[in-house]
Coordinates of C-alpha atoms in Angstrom, one line a residue:
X1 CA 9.6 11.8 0.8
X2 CA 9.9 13.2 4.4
X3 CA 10.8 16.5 5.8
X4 CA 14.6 16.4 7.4
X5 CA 14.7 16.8 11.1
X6 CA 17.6 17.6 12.5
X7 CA 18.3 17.4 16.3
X8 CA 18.8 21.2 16.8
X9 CA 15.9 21.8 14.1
X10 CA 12.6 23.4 15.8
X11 CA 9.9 22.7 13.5
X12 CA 7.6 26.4 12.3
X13 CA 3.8 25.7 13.5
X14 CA 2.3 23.1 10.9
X15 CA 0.5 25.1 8.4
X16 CA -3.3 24.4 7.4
X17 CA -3.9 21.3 5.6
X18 CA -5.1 22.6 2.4
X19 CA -2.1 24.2 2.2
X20 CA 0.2 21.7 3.2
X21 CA -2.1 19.4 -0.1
X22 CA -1.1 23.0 -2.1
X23 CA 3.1 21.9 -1.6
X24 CA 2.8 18.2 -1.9
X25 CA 0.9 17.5 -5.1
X26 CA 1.3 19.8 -8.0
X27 CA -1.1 20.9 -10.3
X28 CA -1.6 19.5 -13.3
X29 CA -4.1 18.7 -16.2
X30 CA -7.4 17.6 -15.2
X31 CA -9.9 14.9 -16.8
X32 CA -12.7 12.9 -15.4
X33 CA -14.8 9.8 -16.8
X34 CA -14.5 11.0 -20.5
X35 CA -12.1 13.1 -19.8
X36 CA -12.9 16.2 -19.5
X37 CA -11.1 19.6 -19.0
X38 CA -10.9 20.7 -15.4
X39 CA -11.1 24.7 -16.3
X40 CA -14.8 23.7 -16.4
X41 CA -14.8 21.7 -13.3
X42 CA -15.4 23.3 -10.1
X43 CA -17.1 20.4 -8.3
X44 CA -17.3 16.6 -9.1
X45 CA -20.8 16.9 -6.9
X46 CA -22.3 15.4 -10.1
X47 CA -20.0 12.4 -10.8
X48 CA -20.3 11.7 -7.5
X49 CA -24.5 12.0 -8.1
X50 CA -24.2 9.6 -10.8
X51 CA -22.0 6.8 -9.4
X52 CA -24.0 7.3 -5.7
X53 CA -27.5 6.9 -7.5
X54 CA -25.6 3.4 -9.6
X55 CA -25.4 2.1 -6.3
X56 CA -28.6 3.0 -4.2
X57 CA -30.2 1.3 -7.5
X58 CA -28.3 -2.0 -6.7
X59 CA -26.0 -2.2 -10.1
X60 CA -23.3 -3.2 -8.6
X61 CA -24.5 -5.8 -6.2
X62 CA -25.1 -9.0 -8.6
X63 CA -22.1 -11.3 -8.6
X64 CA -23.1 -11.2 -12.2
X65 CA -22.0 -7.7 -12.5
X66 CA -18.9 -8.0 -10.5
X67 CA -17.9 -11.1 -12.5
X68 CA -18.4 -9.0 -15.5
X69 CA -16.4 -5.8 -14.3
X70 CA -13.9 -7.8 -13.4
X71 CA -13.0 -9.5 -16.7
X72 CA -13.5 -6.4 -17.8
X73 CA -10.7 -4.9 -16.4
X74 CA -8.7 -8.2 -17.3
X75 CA -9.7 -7.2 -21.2
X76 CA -8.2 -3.8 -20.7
X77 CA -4.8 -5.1 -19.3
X78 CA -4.1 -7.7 -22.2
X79 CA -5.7 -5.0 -25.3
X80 CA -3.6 -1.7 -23.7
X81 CA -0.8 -4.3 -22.6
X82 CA 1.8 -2.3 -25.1
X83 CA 0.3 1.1 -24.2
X84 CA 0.6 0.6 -20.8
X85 CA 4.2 -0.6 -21.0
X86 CA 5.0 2.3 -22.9
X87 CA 3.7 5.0 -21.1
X88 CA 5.7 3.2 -18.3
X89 CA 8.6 3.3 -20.1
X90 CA 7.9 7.2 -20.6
X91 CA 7.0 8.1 -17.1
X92 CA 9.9 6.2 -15.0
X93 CA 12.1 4.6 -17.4
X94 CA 11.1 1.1 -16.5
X95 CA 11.8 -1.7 -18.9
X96 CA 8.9 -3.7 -20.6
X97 CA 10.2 -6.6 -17.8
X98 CA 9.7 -4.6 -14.6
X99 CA 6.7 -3.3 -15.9
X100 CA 5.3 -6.2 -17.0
X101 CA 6.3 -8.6 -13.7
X102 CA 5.6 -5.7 -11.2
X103 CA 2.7 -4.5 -12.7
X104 CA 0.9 -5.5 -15.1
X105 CA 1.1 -9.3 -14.0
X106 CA 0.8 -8.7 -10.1
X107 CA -2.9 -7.1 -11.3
X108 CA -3.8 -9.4 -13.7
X109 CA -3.1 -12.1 -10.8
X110 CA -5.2 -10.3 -8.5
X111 CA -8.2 -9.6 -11.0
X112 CA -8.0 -13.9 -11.6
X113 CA -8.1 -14.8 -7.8
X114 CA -10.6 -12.4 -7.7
X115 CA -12.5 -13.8 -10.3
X116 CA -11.7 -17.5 -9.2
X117 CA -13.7 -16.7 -6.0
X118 CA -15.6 -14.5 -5.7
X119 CA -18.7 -16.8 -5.3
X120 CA -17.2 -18.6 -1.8
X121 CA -15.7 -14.6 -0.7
X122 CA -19.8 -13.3 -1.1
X123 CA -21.4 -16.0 0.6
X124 CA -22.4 -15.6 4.2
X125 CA -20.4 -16.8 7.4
X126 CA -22.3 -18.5 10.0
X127 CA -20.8 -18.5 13.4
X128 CA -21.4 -20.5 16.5
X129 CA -23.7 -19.7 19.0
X130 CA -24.7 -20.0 22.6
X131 CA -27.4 -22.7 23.7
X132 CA -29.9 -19.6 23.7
X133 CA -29.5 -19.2 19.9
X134 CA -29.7 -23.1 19.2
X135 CA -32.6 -22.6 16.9
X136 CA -31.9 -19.5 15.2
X137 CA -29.2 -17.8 12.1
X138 CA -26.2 -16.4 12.8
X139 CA -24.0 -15.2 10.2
X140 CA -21.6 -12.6 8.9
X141 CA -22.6 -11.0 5.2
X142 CA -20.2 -9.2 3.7
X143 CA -21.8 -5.6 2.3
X144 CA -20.3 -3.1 -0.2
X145 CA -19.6 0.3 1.6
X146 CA -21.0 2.2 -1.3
X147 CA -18.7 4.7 -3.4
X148 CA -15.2 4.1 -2.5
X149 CA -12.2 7.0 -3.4
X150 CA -8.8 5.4 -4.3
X151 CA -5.8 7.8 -4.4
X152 CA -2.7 6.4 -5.7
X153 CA 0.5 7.6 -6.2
X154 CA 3.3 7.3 -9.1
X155 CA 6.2 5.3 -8.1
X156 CA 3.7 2.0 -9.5
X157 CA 0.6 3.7 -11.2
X158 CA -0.7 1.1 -12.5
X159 CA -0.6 -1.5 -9.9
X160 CA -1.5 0.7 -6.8
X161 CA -4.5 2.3 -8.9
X162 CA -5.7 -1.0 -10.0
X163 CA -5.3 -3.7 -7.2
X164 CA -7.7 -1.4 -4.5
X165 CA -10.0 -1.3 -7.5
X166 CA -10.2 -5.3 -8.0
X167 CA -11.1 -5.5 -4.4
X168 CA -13.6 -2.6 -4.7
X169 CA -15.3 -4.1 -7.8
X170 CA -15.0 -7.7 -6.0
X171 CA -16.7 -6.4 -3.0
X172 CA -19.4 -4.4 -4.6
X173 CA -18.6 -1.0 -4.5
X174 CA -18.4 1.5 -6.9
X175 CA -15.5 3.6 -7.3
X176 CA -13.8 7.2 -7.8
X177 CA -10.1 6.9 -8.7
X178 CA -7.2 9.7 -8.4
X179 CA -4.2 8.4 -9.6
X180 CA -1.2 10.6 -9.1
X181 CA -0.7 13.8 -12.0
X182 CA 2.9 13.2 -11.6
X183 CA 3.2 10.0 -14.0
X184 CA 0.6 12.0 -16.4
X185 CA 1.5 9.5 -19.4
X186 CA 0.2 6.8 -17.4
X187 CA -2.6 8.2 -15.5
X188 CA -4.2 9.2 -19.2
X189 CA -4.1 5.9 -20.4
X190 CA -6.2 4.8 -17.3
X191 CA -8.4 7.8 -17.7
X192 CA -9.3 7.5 -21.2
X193 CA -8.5 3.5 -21.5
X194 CA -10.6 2.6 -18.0
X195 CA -14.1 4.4 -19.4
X196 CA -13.8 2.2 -22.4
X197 CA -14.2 -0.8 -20.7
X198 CA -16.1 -0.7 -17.1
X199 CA -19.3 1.1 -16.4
X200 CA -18.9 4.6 -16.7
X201 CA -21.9 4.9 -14.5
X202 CA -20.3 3.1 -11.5
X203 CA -16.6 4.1 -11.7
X204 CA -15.3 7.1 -12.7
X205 CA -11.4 8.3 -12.8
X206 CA -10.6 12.0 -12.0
X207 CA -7.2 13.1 -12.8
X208 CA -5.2 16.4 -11.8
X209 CA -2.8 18.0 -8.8
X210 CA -4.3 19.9 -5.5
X211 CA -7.6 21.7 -7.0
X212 CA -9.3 18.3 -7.9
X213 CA -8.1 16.0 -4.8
X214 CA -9.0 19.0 -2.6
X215 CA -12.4 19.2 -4.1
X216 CA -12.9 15.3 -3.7
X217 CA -11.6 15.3 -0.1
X218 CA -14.6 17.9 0.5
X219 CA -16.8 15.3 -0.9
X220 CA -18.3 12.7 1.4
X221 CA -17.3 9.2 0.1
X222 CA -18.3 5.7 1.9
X223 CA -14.5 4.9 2.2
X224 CA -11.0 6.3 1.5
X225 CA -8.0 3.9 0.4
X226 CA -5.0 6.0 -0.1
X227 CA -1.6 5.0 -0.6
X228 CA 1.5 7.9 -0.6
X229 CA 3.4 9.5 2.3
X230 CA 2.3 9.9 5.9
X231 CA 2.3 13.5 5.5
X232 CA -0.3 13.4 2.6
X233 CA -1.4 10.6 4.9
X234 CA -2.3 12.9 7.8
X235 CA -4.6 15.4 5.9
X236 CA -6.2 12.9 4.3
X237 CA -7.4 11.2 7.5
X238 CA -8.3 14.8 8.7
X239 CA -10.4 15.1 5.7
X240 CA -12.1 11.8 6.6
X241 CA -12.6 12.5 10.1
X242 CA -15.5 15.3 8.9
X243 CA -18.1 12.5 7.9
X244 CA -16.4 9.7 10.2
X245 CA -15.4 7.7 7.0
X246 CA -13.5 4.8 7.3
X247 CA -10.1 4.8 5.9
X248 CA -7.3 2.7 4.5
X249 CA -3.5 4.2 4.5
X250 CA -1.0 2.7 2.7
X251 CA 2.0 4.6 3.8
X252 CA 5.4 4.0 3.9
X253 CA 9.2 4.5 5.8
X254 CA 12.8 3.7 6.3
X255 CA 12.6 0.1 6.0
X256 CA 15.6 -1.5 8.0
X257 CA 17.7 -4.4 6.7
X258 CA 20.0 -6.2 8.6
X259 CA 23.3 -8.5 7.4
X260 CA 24.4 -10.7 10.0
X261 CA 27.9 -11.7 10.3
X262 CA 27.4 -15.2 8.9
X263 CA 25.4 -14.3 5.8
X264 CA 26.4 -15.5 2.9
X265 CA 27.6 -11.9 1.7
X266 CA 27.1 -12.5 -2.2
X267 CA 24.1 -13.7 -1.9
X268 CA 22.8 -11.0 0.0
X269 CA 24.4 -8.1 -2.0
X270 CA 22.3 -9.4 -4.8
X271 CA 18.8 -9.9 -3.5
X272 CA 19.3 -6.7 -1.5
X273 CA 20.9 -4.5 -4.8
X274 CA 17.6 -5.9 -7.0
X275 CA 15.4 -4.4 -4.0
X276 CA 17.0 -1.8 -3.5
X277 CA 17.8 -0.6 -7.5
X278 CA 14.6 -1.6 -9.0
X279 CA 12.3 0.8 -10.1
X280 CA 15.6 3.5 -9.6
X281 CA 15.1 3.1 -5.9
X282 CA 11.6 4.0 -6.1
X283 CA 9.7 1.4 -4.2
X284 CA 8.0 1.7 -0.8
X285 CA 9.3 -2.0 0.3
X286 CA 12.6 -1.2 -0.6
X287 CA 16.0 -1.6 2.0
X288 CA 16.2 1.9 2.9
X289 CA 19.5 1.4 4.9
X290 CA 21.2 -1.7 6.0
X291 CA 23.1 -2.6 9.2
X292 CA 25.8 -4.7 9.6
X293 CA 28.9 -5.2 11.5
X294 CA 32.5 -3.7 10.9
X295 CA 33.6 -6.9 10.1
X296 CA 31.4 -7.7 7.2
X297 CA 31.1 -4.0 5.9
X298 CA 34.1 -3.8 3.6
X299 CA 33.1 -7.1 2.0
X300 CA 29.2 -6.3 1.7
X301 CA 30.5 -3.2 -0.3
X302 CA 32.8 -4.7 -2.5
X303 CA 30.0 -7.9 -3.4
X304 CA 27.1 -4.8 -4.1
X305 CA 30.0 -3.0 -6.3
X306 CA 30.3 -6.7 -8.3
X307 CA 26.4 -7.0 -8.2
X308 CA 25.9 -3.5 -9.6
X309 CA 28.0 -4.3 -12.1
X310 CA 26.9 -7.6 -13.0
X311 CA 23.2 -6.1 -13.3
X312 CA 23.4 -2.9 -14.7
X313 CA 26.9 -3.0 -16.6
X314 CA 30.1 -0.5 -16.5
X315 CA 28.4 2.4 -16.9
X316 CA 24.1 1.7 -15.3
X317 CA 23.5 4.7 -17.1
X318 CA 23.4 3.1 -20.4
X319 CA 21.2 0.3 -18.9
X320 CA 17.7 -0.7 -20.5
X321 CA 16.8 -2.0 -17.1
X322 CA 17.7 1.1 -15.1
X323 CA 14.9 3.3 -14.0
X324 CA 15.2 7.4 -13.9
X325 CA 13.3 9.5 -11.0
X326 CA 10.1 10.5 -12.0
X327 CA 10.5 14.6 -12.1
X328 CA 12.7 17.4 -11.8
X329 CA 11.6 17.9 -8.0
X330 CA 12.0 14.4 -7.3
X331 CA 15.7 14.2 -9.1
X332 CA 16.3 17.8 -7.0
X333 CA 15.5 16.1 -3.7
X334 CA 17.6 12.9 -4.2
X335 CA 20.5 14.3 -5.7
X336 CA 20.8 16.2 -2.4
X337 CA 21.1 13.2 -0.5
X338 CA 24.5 12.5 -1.8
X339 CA 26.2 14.9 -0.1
X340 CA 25.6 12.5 2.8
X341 CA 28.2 10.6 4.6
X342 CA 31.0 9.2 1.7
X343 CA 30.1 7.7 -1.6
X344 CA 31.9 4.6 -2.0
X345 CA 29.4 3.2 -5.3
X346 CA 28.0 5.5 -8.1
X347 CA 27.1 8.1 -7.3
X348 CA 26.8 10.5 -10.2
X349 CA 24.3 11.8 -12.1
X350 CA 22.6 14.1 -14.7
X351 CA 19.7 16.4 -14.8
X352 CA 19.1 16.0 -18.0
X353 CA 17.7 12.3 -17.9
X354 CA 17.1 12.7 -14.1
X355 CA 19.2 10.0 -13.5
X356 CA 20.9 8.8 -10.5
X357 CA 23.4 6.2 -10.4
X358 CA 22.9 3.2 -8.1
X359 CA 24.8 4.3 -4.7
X360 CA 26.1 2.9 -2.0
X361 CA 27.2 5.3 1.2
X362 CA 29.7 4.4 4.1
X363 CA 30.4 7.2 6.8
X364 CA 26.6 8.0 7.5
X365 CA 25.3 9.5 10.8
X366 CA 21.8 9.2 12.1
X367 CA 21.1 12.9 12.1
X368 CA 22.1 13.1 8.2
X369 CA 18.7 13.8 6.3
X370 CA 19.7 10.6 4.3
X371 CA 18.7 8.5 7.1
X372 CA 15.6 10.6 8.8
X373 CA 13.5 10.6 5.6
X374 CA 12.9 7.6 3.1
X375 CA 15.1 7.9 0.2
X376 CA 12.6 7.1 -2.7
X377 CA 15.4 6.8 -4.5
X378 CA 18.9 4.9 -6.0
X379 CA 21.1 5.5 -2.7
X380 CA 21.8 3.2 0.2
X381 CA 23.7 4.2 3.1
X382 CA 25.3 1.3 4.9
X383 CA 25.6 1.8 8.8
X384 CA 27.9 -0.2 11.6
X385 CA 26.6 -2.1 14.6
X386 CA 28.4 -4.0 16.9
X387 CA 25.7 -6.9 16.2
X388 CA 22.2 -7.7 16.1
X389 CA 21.3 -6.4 19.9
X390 CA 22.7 -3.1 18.6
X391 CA 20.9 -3.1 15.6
X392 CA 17.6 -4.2 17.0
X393 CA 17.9 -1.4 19.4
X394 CA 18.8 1.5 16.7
X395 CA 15.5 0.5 14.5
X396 CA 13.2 0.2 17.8
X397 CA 13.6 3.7 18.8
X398 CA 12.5 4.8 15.3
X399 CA 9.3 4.7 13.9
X400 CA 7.8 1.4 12.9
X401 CA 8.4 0.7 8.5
X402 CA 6.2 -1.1 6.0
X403 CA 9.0 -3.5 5.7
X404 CA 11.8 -5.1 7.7
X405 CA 14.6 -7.5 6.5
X406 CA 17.2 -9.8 8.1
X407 CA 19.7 -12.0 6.6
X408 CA 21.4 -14.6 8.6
X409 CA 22.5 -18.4 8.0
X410 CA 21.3 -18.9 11.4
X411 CA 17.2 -19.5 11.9
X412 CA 17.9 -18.4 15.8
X413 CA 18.9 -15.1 14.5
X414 CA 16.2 -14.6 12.2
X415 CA 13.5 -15.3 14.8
X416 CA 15.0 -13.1 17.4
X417 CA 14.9 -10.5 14.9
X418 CA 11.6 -11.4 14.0
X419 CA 10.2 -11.4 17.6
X420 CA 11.4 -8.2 18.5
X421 CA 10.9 -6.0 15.9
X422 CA 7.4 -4.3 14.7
X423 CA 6.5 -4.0 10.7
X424 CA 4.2 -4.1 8.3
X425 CA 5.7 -6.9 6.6
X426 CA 9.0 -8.7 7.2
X427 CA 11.2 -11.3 4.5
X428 CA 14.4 -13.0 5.5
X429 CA 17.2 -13.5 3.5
X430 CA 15.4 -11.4 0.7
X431 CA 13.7 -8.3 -0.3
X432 CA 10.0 -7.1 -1.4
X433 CA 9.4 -10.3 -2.7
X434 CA 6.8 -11.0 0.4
X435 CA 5.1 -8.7 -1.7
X436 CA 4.2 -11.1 -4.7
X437 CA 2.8 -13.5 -1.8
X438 CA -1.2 -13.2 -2.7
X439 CA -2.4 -14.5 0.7
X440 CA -0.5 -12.5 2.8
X441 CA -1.6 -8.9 3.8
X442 CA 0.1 -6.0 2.5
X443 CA 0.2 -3.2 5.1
X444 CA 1.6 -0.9 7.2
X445 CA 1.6 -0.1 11.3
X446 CA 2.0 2.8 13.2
X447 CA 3.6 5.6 11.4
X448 CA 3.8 2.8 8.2
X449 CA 0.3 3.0 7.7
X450 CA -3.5 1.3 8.8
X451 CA -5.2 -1.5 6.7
X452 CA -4.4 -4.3 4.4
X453 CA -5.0 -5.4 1.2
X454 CA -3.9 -7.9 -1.4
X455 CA -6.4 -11.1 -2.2
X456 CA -9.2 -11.8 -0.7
X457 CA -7.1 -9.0 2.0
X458 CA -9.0 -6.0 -0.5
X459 CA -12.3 -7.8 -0.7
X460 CA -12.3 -7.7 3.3
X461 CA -11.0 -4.3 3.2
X462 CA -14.1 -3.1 1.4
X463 CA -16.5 -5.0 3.0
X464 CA -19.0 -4.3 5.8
X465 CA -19.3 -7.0 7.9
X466 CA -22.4 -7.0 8.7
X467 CA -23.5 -9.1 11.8
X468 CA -26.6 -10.7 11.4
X469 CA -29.2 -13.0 13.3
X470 CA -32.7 -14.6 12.0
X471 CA -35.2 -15.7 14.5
X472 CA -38.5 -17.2 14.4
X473 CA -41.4 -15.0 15.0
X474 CA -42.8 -17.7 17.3
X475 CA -41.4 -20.1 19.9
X476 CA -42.4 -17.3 22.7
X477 CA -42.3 -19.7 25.4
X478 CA -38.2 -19.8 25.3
X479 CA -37.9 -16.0 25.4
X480 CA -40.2 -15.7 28.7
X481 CA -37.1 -16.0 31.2
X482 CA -35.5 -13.0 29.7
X483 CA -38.6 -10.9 30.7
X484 CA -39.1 -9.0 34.1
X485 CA -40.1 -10.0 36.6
X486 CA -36.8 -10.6 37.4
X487 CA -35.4 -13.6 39.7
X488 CA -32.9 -15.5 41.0
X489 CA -33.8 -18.8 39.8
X490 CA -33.7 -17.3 36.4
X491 CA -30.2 -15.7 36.3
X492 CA -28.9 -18.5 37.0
X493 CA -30.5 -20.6 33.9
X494 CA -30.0 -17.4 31.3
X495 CA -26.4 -17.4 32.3
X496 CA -26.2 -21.3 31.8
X497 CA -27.5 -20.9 28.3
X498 CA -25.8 -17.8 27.1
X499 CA -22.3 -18.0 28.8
X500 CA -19.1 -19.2 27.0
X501 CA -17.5 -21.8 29.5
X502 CA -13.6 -22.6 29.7
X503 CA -12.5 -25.4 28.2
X504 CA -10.5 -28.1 30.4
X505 CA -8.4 -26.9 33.5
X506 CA -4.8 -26.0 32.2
X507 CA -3.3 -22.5 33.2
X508 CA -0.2 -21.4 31.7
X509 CA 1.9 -19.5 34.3

C-alpha cells in the first residue's frame, strides 16, 4: 500500500493532492441514498442540506431515536446476513466463516454494547470541584458533532463502514458514508440495503472512486473518520484543515512480530500463519515481517510450511477458506513483491483468480520494497537478528505500526518488548486477536494513525465533551472577593479556596 523507497531513490516533488486522490482511488459507479447515478451528480451540496437540516431540527438527539437506529441496523445484518456473505464471497473470496466471525459478528457485537448502554454512555459526568464551586454543577455532557463523513476502505467493507457508524448513531450524529468502489459488490448492498432500514433523512451513503470523495472532501462536514493508507491519510487531513474539522485516521504499517528463541515454535507458526493468511494477507493488524534468530529460523519455516498445509491443504489454491486480492492492480502490486529475497513457501500464483499463494521469504534485505511498504497481501518475509536488543533496535528506527507482536515463554521478555516499543496496539504470543477485545481502543500512532474507536471507544470519538458549570443566580456575597479592588488579604483566601493541594509528603526520586 506504500510507495518503495529505496536508499539511492530521490523522491519527484509531491504532486497536488487532488491528483495524488486521482491515482489512489479509481473511478467507479456512483450512487447516493437511493442510489442514484453519479452522471447527474455534480455536488452532494443537497444531501448534505438534507441530513444538516435532520440535525439542527434535533432528530437525531432522543435516545429514543438512537435506540431505534440502532436496532435498525441490527435488522439489516440478520435479514441481508446471506447477501452480505455473498457479496463477500464475490469481492475477496472470503468464506461464509471469516465473513461471518470478522464481520458480520464483530458489528453486530458492537451495535448490542451499544445498545446495552447507551443510557449510562449519554448521561452527564460530574467532576469534582474546588471549595469555590462547593455549591454549584459541574459536569461533562457528551454532544453529537453534527454530520459525521466515514470513508472506509475494502480489505473489511463491511465492518470498517459499519462499526464508525454504530458509534456515530450512538453518539447522535448523523452520517455521510463512502465506502470504498473497489469491493463494488459489497458497497451496493450497503447502498441500496442501508436506505431501507435507517432514516434516509439522517444518513446517507455515497458510493464511487475520486470525482465523488473529491466533491465530499470540498464539503464542510462536523468530523472526518477515515480509515485506508497514510498517503490517502495525508490529503484527507489537508482537506480537513480548510474548515478546522476534527479528524479520526485509521491508518496502518509494517507491523513487526518477533519470535524469541524459547517460543514454543509450533505454536507460534500457527497463530502467526492464521494472522498473517487470513483475509489473503489483507488485514491491517496483520505480522507484516517477523524477526527471529538464526537459530530458530530454519525451524520457524519448516512449522509455517506444516501449518500452511494443515490449514489450507496441498495445494491452498483449491481452499474454500483461502482469500484472493481484491483487483487486478492489487494482484499486479503483490505479485511483484516476490521477486524479493528467496521464496522458501508458496509462492505461485495466477492472474486469472488473482490469487497468491501463502508465502514465506528468507534472504530479505531492508531496502527490498517488500519490507519498506506494507504487504497487504499473502507474503511474509522472515528476517535474522542476533536477539531481542537487535530486534527492538531495527523496528525503533522505523516508523511506529498499528500493531506489534512478540512471542516468548519468558514474561521478562515480553515486558521488555512491551516497554520499549511504540504501537497502536500490541498482543503477545498471538495475532489481531487484541482486535476482538471490545474495551480496548483500536488505533494507531504516529505514522499508524490518530484516534480510537471500538465500544464505548466510538461513542467518545464522536462526542463533544462539552464542559459545563450551573450556578445560582444569587449567593452574590461569595463572589465579592473575586472583584477589584484588589488585595492582599484576598489572594490569599481565593487561592485557599480554588487551589488543588498535594496530597501527603512522598517524592519519588
Amino acid at each position: 500500500m506504500r510507495n518503495s523507497l529505496h536508499k539511492n531513490y530521490v523522491p519527484p516533488p509531491p504532486p497536488p493532492p487532488y491528483f495524488l486522490l486521482i491515482i489512489l482511488l479509481p473511478l467507479s459507479v456512483s450512487c447516493l441514498g437511493r442510489a442514484q447515478d453519479h452522471r447527474t451528480m455534480t455536488s452532494y451540496s443537497g444531501t448534505l442540506e438534507r441530513v444538516r437540516r435532520s440535525f439542527s431540527e434535533g432528530k437525531t438527539r432522543p435516545a429514543e431515536f438512537r435506540m431505534a437506529q440502532l436496532e435498525a441496523l441490527g435488522r439489516f445484518l440478520d435479514e441481508k446476513k446471506t447477501e452480505l456473505l455473498q457479496c463477500l464471497k464475490k469481492d475477496l473470496n472470503k468464506s461464509t466463516f471469516e465473513g461471518e466471525v470478522t464481520e458480520l459478528s464483530m458489528v453486530r457485537s458492537e451495535i448490542n454494547l451499544a445498545i446495552n448502554n447507551l443510557s449510562s454512555w449519554m448521561k452527564d459526568e460530574p467532576v469534582s470541584t474546588s471549595m469555590a464551586m462547593y455549591l454549584d454543577s459541574a459536569f461533562i455532557r457528551k454532544e453529537p458533532f453534527g454530520v459525521v463523513l466515514i470513508i472506509s476502505p475494502w480489505n473489511y467493507p463491511i465492518l470498517l463502514t459499519l462499526i464508525p457508524l454504530v458509534g456515530a448513531i450512538a453518539a447522535g450524529n448523523c452520517a455521510i458514508m463512502k465506502p470504498s468502489e473497489i469491493t463494488q459488490n459489497t458497497e451496493k448492498v450497503l447502498s441500496e440495503g442501508l436506505a431501507q432500514y435507517i432514516d434516509q433523512d439522517c444518513f446517507a451513503v455515497v458510493c464511487g472512486g475520486v470525482e465523488e470523495t473529491g466533491s465530499l472532501l470540498t464539503e464542510r462536514f462536523d468530523y472526518i473518520f477515515f480509515t485506508g493508507n497514510p498517503m490517502v491519510g495525508k490529503i484527507v487531513m489537508q482537506a480537513a484543515t480548510k474548515y478546522l474539522t476534527p479528524l479520526t485516521l485509521e491508518l496502518g504499517g509494517k507491523n513487526p512480530c518477533y519470535v524469541h528463541d524459547d517460543s514454543d515454535i509450533k505454536n507460534a507458526a500457527r497463530r502467526i500463519a492464521w494472522s498473517r493468511f487470513i483475509n489473503a494477507g489483507q488485514t491491517c493488524l496483520s505480522p507484516d515481517y517477523v524477526l527471529c534468530s538464526d537459530k530458530i529460523k530454519e525451524k520457524l519455516v519448516e512449522a509455517l510450511r506444516a501449518t500452511i498445509q494443515e490449514f489450507y491443504g496441498e495445494d491452498p489454491k483449491q481452499s474454500p477458506d483461502f482469500g484472493r486480492i481484491v483487483n487486478d492492480r492489487h494482484f499486479q502490486r503483490v505479485a511483484a513483491l516476490l521477486k524479493n529475497g528467496k521464496i522458501v513457501v508458496g509462492g505461485q500464483t495466477d492472474d486469472t483468480e488473482k490469487y497468491v499463494a501463502p508465502t514465506i521469504l528468507l534472504d530479505v534485505v531492508e531496502s527490498d520494497p517488500v519490507m519498506q511498504e506494507e504487504i497487504f497481501g499473502p507474503i511474509l518475509p522472515i528476517l535474522t537478528v542476533s536477539g531481542l536488543e537487535e530486534a527492538l533496535q531495527f523496528i525503533n528506527k522505523r516508523e511506529k505500526p498499528l500493531a506489534a507482536y512478540a512471542f516468548s515463554a519468558n514474561s521478562q521478555i515480553i515486558n521488555q518488548f512491551l516497554d520499549r516499543t511504540s504501537s497502536g496496539s500490541f498482543c503477545a504470543n498471538d495475532g489481531i486477536v487484541q482486535t476482538t477485545i471490545m474495551t480496548l481502543p483500536f488505533g494507531g500512532v504516529g505514522h499508524s494513525g490518530m484516534g480510537m474507536y471500538h465500544g464505548k471507544f466510538t461513542f467518545d470519538t464522536f462526542s463533544h465533551k462539552r464542559a459545563c458549570l450551573l450556578r445560582s443566580d444569587g449567593r452574590e456575597k461569595l463572589n465579592e472577593v473575586r472583584y477589584p479592588p484588589y488585595s492582599e488579604g484576598r489572594l490569599g483566601f481565593i487561592n485557599s479556596m480554588t487551589g488543588v493541594k498535594r496530597k501527603g509528603g512522598c517524592v519519588i526520586s
